[in-house]
PDB file of C-alpha atoms and ligand atoms in Angstrom:
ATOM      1  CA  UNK F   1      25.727 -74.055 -40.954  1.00 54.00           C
ATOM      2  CA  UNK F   2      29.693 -74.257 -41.853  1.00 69.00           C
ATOM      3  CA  UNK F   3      31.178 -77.716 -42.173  1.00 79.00           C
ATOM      4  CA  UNK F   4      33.861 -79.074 -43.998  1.00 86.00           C
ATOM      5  CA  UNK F   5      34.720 -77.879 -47.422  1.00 85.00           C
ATOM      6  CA  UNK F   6      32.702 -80.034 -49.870  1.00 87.00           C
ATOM      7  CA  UNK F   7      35.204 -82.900 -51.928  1.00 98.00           C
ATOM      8  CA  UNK F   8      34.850 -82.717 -55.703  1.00 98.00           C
ATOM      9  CA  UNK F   9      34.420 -85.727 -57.805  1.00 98.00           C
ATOM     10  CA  UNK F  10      35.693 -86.452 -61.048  1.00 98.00           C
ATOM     11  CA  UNK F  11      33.589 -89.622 -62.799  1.00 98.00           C
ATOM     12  CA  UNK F  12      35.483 -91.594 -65.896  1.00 98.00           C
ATOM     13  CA  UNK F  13      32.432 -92.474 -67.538  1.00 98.00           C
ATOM     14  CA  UNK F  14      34.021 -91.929 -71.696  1.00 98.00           C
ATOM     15  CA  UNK F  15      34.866 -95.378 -72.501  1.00 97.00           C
ATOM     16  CA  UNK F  16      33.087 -98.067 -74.603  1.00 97.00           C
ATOM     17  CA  UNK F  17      33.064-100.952 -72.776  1.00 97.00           C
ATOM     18  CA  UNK F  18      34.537-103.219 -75.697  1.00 97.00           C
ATOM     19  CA  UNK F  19      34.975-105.980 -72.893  1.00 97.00           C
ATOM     20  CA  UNK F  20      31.384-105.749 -72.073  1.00 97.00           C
ATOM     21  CA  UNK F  21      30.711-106.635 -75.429  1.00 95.00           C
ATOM     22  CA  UNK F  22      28.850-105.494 -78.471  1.00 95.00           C
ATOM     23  CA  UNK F  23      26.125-102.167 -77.309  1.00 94.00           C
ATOM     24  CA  UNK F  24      26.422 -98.997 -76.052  1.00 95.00           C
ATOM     25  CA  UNK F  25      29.052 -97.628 -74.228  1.00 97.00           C
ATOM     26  CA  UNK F  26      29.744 -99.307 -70.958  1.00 98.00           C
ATOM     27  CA  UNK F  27      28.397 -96.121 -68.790  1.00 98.00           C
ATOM     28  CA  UNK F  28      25.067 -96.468 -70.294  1.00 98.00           C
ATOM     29  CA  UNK F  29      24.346 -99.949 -70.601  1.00 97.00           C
ATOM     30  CA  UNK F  30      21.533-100.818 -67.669  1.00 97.00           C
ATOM     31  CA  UNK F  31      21.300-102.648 -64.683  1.00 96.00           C
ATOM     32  CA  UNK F  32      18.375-103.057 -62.995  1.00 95.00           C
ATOM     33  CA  UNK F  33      16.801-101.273 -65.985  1.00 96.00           C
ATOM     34  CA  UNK F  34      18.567 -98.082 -65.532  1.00 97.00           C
ATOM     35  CA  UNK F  35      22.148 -96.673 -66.718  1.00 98.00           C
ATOM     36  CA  UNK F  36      25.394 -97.739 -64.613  1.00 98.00           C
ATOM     37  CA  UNK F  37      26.249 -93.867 -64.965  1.00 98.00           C
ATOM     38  CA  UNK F  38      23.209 -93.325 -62.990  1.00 98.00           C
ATOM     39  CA  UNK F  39      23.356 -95.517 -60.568  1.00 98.00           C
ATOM     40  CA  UNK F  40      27.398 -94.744 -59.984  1.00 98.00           C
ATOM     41  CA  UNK F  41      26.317 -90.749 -59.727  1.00 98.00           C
ATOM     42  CA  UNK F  42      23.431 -91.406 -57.349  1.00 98.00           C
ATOM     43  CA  UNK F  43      25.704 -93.537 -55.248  1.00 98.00           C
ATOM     44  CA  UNK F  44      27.772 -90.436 -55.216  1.00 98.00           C
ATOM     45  CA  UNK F  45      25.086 -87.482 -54.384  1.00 98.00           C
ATOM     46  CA  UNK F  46      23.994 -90.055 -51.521  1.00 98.00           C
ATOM     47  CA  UNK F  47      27.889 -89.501 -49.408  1.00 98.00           C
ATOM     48  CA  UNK F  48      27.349 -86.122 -47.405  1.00 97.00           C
ATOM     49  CA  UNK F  49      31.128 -84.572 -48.318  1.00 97.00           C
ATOM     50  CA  UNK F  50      30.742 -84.750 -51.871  1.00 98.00           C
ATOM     51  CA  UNK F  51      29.729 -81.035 -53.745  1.00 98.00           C
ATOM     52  CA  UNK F  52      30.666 -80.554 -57.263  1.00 98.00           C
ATOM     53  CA  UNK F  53      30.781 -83.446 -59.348  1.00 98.00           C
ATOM     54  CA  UNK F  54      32.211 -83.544 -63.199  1.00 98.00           C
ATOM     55  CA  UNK F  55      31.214 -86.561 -65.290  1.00 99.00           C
ATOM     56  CA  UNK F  56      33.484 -87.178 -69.053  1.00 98.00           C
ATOM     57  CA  UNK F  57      30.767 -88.652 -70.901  1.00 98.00           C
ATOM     58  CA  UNK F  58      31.479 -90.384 -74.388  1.00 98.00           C
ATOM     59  CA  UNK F  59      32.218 -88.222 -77.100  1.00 96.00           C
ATOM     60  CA  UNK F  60      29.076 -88.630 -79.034  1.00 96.00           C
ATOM     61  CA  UNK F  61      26.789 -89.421 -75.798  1.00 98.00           C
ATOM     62  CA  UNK F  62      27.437 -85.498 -73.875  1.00 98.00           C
ATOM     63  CA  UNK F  63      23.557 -84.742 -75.014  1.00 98.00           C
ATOM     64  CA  UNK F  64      22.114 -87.908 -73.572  1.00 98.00           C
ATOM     65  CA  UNK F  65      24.300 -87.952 -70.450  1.00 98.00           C
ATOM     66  CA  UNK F  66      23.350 -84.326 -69.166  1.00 98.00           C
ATOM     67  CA  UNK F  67      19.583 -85.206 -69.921  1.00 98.00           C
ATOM     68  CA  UNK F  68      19.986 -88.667 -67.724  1.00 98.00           C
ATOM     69  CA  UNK F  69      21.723 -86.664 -64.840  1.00 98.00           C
ATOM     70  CA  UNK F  70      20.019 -83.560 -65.063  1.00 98.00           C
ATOM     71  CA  UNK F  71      18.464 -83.856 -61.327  1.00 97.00           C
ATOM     72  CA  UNK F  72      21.803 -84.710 -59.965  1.00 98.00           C
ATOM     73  CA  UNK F  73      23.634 -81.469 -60.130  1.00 97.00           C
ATOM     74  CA  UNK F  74      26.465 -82.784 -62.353  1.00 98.00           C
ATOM     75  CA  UNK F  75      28.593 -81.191 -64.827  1.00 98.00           C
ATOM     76  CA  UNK F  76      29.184 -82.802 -67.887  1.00 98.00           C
ATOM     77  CA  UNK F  77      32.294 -82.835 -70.291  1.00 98.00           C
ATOM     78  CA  UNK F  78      33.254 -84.661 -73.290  1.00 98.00           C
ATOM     79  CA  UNK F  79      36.061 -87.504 -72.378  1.00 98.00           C
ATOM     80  CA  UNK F  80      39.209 -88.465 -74.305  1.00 97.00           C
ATOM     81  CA  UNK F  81      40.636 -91.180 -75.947  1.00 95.00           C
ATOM     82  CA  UNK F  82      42.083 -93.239 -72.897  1.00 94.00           C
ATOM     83  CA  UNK F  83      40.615 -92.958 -69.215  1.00 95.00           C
ATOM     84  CA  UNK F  84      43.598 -90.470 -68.516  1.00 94.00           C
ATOM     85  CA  UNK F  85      42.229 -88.163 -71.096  1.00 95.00           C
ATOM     86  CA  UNK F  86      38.982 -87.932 -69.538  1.00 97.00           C
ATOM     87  CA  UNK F  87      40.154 -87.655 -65.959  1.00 97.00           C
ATOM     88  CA  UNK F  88      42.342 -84.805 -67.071  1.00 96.00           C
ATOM     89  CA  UNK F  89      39.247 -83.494 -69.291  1.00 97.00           C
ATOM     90  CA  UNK F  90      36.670 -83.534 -66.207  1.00 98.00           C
ATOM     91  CA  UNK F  91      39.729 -82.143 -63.859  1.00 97.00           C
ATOM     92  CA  UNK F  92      39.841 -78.714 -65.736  1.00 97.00           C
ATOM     93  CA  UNK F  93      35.897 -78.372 -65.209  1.00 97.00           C
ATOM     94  CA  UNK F  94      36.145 -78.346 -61.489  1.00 97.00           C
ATOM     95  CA  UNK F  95      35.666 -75.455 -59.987  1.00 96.00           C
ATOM     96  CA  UNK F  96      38.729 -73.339 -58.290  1.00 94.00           C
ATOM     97  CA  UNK F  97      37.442 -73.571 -54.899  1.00 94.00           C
ATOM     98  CA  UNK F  98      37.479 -77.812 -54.749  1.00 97.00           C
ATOM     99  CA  UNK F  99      40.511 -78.568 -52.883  1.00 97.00           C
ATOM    100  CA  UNK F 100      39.941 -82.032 -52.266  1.00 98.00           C
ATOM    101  CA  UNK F 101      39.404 -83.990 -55.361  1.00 98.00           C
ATOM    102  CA  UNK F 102      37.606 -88.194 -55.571  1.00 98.00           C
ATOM    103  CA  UNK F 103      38.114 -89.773 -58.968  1.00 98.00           C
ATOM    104  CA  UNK F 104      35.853 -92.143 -59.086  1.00 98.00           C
ATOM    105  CA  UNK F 105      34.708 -94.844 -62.437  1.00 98.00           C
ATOM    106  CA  UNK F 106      31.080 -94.895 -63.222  1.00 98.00           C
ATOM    107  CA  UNK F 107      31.917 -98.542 -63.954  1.00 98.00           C
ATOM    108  CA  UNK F 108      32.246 -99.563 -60.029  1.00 98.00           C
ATOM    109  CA  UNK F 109      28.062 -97.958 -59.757  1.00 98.00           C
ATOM    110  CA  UNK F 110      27.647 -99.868 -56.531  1.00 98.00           C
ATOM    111  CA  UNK F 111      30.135 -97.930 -54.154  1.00 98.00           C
ATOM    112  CA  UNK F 112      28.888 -98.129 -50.761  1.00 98.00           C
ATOM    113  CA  UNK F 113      29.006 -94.342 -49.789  1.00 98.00           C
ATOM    114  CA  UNK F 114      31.191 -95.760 -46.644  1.00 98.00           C
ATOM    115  CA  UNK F 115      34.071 -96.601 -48.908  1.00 98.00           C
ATOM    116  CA  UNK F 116      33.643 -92.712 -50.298  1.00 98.00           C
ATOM    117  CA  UNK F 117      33.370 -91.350 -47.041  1.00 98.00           C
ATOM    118  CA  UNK F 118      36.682 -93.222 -45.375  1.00 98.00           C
ATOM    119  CA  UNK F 119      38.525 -91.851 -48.469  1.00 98.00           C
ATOM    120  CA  UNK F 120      37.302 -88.371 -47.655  1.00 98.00           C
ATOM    121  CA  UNK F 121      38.120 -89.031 -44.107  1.00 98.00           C
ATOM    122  CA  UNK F 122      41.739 -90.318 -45.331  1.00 98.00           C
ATOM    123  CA  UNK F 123      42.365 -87.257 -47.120  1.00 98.00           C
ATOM    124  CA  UNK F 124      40.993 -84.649 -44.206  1.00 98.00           C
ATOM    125  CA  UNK F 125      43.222 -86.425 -42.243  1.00 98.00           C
ATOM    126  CA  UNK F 126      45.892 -85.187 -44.023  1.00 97.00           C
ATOM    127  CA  UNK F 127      46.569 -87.814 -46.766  1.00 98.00           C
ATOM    128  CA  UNK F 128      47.618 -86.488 -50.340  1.00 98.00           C
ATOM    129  CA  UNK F 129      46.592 -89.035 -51.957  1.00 98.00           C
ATOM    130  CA  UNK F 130      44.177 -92.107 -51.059  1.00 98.00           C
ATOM    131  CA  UNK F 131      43.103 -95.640 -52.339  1.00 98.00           C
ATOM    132  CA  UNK F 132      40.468 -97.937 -51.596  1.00 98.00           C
ATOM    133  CA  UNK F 133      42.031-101.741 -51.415  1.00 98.00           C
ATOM    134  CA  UNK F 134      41.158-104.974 -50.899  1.00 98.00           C
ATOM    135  CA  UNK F 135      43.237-108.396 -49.770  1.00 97.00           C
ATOM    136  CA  UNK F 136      43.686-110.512 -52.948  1.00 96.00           C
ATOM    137  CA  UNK F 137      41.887-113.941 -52.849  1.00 94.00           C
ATOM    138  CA  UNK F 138      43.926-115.410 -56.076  1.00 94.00           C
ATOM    139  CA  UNK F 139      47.350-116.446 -56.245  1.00 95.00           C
ATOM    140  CA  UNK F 140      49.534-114.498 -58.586  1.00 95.00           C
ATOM    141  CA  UNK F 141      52.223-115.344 -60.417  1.00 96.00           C
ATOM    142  CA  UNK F 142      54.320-113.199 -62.980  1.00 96.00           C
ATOM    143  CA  UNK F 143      54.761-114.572 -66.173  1.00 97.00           C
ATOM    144  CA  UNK F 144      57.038-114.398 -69.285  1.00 97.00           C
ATOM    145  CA  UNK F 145      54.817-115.624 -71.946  1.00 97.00           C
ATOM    146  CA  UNK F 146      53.265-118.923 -71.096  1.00 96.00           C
ATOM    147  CA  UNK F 147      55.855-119.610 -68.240  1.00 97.00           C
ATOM    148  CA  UNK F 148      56.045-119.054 -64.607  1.00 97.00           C
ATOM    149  CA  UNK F 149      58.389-116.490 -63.505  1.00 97.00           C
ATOM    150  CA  UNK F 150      57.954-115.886 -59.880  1.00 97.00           C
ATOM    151  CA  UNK F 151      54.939-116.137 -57.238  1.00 96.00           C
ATOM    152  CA  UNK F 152      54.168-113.111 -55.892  1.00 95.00           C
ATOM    153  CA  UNK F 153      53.242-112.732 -51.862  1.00 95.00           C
ATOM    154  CA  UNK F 154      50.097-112.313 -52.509  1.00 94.00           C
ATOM    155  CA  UNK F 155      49.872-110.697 -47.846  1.00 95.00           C
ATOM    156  CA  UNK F 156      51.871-107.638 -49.714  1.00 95.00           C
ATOM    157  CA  UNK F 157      49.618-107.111 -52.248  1.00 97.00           C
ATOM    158  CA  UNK F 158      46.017-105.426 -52.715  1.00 97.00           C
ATOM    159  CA  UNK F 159      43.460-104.945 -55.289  1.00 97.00           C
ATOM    160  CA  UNK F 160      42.791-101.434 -56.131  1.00 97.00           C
ATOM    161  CA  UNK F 161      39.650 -99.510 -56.089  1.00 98.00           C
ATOM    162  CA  UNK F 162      38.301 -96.042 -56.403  1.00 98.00           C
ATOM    163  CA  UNK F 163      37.297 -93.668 -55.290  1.00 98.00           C
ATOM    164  CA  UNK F 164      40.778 -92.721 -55.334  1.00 98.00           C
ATOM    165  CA  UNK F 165      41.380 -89.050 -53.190  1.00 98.00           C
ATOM    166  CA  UNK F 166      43.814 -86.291 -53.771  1.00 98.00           C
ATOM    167  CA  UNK F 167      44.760 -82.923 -52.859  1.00 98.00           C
ATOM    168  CA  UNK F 168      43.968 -81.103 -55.634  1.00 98.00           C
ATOM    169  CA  UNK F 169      47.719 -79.919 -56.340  1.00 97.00           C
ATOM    170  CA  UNK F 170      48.894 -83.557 -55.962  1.00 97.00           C
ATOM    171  CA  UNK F 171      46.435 -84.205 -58.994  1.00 96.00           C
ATOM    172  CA  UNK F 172      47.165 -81.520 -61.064  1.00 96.00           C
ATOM    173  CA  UNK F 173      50.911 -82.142 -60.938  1.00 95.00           C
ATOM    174  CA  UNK F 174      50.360 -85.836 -61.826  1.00 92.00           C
ATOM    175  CA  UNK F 175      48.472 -84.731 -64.803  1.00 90.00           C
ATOM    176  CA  UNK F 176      50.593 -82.117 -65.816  1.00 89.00           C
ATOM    177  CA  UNK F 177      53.801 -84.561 -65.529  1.00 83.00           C
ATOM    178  CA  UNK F 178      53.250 -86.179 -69.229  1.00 78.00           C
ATOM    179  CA  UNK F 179      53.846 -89.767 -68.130  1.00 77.00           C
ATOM    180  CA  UNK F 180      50.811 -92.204 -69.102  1.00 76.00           C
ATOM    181  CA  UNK F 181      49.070 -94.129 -66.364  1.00 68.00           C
ATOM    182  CA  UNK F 182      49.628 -97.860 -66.189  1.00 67.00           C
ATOM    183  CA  UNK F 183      46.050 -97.929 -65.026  1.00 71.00           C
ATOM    184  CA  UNK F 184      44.871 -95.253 -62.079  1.00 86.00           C
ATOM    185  CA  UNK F 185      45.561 -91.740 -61.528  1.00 91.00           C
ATOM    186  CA  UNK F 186      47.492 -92.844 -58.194  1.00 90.00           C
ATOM    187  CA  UNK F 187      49.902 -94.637 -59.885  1.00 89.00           C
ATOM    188  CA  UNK F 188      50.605 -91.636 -61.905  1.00 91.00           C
ATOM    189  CA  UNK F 189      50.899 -90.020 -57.987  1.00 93.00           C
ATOM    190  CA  UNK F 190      53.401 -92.135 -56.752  1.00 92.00           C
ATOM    191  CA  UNK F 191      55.291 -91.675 -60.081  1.00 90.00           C
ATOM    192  CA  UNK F 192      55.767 -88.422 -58.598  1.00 91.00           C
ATOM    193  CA  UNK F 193      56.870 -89.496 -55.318  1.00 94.00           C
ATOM    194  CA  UNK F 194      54.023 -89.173 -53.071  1.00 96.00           C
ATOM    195  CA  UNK F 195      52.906 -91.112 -50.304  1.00 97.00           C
ATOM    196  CA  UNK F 196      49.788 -93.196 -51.168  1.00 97.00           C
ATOM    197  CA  UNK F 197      47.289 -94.012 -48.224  1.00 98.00           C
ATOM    198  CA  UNK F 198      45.028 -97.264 -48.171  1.00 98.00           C
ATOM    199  CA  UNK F 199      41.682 -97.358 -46.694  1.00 98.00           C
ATOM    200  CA  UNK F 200      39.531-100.631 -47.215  1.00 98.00           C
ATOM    201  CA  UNK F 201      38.088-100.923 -50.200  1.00 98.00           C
ATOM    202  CA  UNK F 202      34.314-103.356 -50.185  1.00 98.00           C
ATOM    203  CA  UNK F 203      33.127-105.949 -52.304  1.00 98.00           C
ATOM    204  CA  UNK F 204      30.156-104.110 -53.496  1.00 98.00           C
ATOM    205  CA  UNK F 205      32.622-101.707 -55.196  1.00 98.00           C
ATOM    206  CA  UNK F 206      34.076-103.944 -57.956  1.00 98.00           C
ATOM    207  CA  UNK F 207      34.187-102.837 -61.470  1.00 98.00           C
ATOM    208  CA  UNK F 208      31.522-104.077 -63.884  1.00 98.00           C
ATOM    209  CA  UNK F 209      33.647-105.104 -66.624  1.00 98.00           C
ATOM    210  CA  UNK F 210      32.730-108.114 -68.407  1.00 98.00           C
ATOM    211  CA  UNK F 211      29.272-109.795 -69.034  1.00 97.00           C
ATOM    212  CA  UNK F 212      29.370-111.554 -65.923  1.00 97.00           C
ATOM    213  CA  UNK F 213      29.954-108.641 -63.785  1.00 98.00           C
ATOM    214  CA  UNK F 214      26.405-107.179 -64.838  1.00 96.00           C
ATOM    215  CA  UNK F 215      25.268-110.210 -64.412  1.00 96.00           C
ATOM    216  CA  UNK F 216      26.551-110.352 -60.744  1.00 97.00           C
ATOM    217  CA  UNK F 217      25.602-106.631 -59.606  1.00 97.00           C
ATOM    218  CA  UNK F 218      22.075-107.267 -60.932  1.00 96.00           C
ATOM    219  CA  UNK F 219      21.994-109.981 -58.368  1.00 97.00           C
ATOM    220  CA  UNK F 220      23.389-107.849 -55.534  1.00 96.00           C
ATOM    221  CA  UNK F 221      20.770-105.173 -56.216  1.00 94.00           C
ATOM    222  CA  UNK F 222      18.117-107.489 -56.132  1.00 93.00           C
ATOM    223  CA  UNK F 223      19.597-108.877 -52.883  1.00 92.00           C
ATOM    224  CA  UNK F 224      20.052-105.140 -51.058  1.00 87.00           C
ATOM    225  CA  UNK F 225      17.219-103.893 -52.051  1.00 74.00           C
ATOM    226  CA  UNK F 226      14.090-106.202 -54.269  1.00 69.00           C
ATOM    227  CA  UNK F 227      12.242-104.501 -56.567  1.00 60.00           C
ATOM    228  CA  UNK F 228      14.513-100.659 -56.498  1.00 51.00           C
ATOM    229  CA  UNK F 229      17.707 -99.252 -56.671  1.00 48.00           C
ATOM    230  CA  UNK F 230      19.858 -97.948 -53.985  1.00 45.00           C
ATOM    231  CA  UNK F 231      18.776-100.046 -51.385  1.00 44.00           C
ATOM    232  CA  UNK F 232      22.651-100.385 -50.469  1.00 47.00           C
ATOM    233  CA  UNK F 233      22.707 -96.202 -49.932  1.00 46.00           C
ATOM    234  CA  UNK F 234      20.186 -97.309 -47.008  1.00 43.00           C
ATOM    235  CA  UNK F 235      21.937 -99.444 -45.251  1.00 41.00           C
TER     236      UNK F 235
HETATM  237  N1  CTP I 301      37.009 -94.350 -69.253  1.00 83.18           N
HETATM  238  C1  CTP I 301      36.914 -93.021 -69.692  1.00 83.18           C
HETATM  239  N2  CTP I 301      37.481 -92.652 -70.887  1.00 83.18           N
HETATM  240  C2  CTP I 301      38.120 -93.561 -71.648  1.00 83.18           C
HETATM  241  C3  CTP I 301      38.243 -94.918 -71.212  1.00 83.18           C
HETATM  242  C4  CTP I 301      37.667 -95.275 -69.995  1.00 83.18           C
HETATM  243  O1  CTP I 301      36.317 -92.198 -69.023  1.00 83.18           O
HETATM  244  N3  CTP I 301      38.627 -93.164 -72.812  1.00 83.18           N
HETATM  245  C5  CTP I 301      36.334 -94.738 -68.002  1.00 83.18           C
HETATM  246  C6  CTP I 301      35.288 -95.820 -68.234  1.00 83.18           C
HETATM  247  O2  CTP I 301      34.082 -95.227 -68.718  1.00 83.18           O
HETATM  248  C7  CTP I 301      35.163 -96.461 -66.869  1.00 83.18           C
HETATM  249  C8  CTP I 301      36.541 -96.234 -66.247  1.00 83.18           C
HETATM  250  O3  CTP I 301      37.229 -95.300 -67.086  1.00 83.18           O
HETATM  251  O4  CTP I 301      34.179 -95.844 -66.056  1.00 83.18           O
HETATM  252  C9  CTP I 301      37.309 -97.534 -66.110  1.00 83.18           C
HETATM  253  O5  CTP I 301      37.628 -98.033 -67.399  1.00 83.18           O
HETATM  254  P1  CTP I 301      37.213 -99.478 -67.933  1.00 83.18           P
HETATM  255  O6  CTP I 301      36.577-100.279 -66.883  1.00 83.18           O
HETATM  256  O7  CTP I 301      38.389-100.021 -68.672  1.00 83.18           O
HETATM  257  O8  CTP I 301      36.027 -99.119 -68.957  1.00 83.18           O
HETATM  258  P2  CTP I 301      36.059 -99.124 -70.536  1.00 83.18           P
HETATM  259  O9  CTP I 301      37.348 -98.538 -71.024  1.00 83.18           O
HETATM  260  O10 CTP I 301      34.791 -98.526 -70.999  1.00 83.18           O
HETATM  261  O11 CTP I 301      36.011-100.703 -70.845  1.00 83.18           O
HETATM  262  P3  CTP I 301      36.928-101.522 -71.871  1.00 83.18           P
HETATM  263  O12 CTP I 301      38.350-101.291 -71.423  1.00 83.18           O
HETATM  264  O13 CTP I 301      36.465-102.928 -71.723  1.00 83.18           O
HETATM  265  O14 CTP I 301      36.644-100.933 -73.239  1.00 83.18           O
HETATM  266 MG1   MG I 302      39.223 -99.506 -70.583  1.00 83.18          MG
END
């Protein structure tokens, strides 16, 4: 059976979570009584493209990690510092033959694996580098302090996602380019002049980021699926 060349994926997973609040790092801090990292890494194993998958744990959590996601078929490295650190960490790990490559935060742990699957699509398409977006319900307005600058169309803009795709080269170069990432590796993509695709992002994949957050994705877990996790890998 030959299909497709499996897509790697790189998982952030390093940082602490200081918005989260006091605890332990943000990756393994539970929902539904088990680890976000584990519930963002089965989400992963459950989309058919994805092979090899590279996790950048927290520095002093690499023993615990490998143990939680020891039936997954995961590497795990160390992360850095900032989130672009670990990316470029987990990126060295992946084996030579992954041309395709999803970077993907353990923090959003309830990715539908259609969102992973139309950014594979995106990228076999011939994309070189892809994002997941959304419309944005808020107005927003740039400011200058605590004044109003301008209003902002909020039709020409989108809220950003992952996973984010990439050829593997497109990656590597963005890395390898020494600027620092506002906040994603695409930004770091277009930096370099590359055409960045959108495919619609989902609600489900938001990033658990502050106490309400967990609160909310325990309550869309208990929606999708009562009583278990990964009732929304079913649907
Ligand atoms: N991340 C990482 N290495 C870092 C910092 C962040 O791998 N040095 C990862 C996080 O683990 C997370 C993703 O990048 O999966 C997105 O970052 P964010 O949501 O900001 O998580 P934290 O940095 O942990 O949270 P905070 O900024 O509140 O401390
Ligand atoms: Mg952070």
């Amino acid at each position: 059976m030959s299909g497709p060349a499996p897509v790697g994926v790189l998982v952030p997973a390093a940082g602490l979570g200081v918005r989260l609040g006091p605890g332990r790092p943000k990756a393994l801090r539970e929902l539904a009584g088990e680890p976000l990292l584990l519930h963002a890494v089965r989400g992963l194993r459950a989309a058919r493209s994805v092979g090899p998958i590279v996790v950048a744990a927290p520095l002093d959590e690499v023993g615990p990690v490998r143990a939680l996601l020891a039936d997954l078929d995961v590497l795990v490295v160390a992360g850095g510092a900032v989130r672009q650190d670990s990316v470029r960490l987990a990126l060295t790990e992946l084996p030579a033959a992954v041309g395709l490559v999803l970077v993907h935060d353990a923090a959003r742990c309830l990715t539908p694996v259609a969102v992973v699957e139309a950014v594979v699509a995106a990228l076999r398409a011939g994309a070189d580098a892809v994002v997941p977006v959304l419309p944005v319900a808020d107005t927003v307005k740039q400011v200058a302090g605590a004044h109003v600058v301008a209003t902002l169309d909020r039709a020409a803009l989108r809220a950003v996602q992952t996973p984010q795709g990439f050829r593997r080269g497109v990656l590597e170069q963005a890395h390898a380019s020494g600027r620092l990432a506002l906040t994603d590796d695409a930004g770091l993509v277009e930096a370099l002049g590359v055409e960045v695709t959108t495919v619609p992002g989902a609600d489900e994949a938001f990033k658990i980021t502050r106490p309400l957050d967990l609160l909310l994705a325990e309550a869309l877990l208990a929606a999708t699926c009562p009583g278990v996790d990964g009732g929304r890998r079913a649907r």
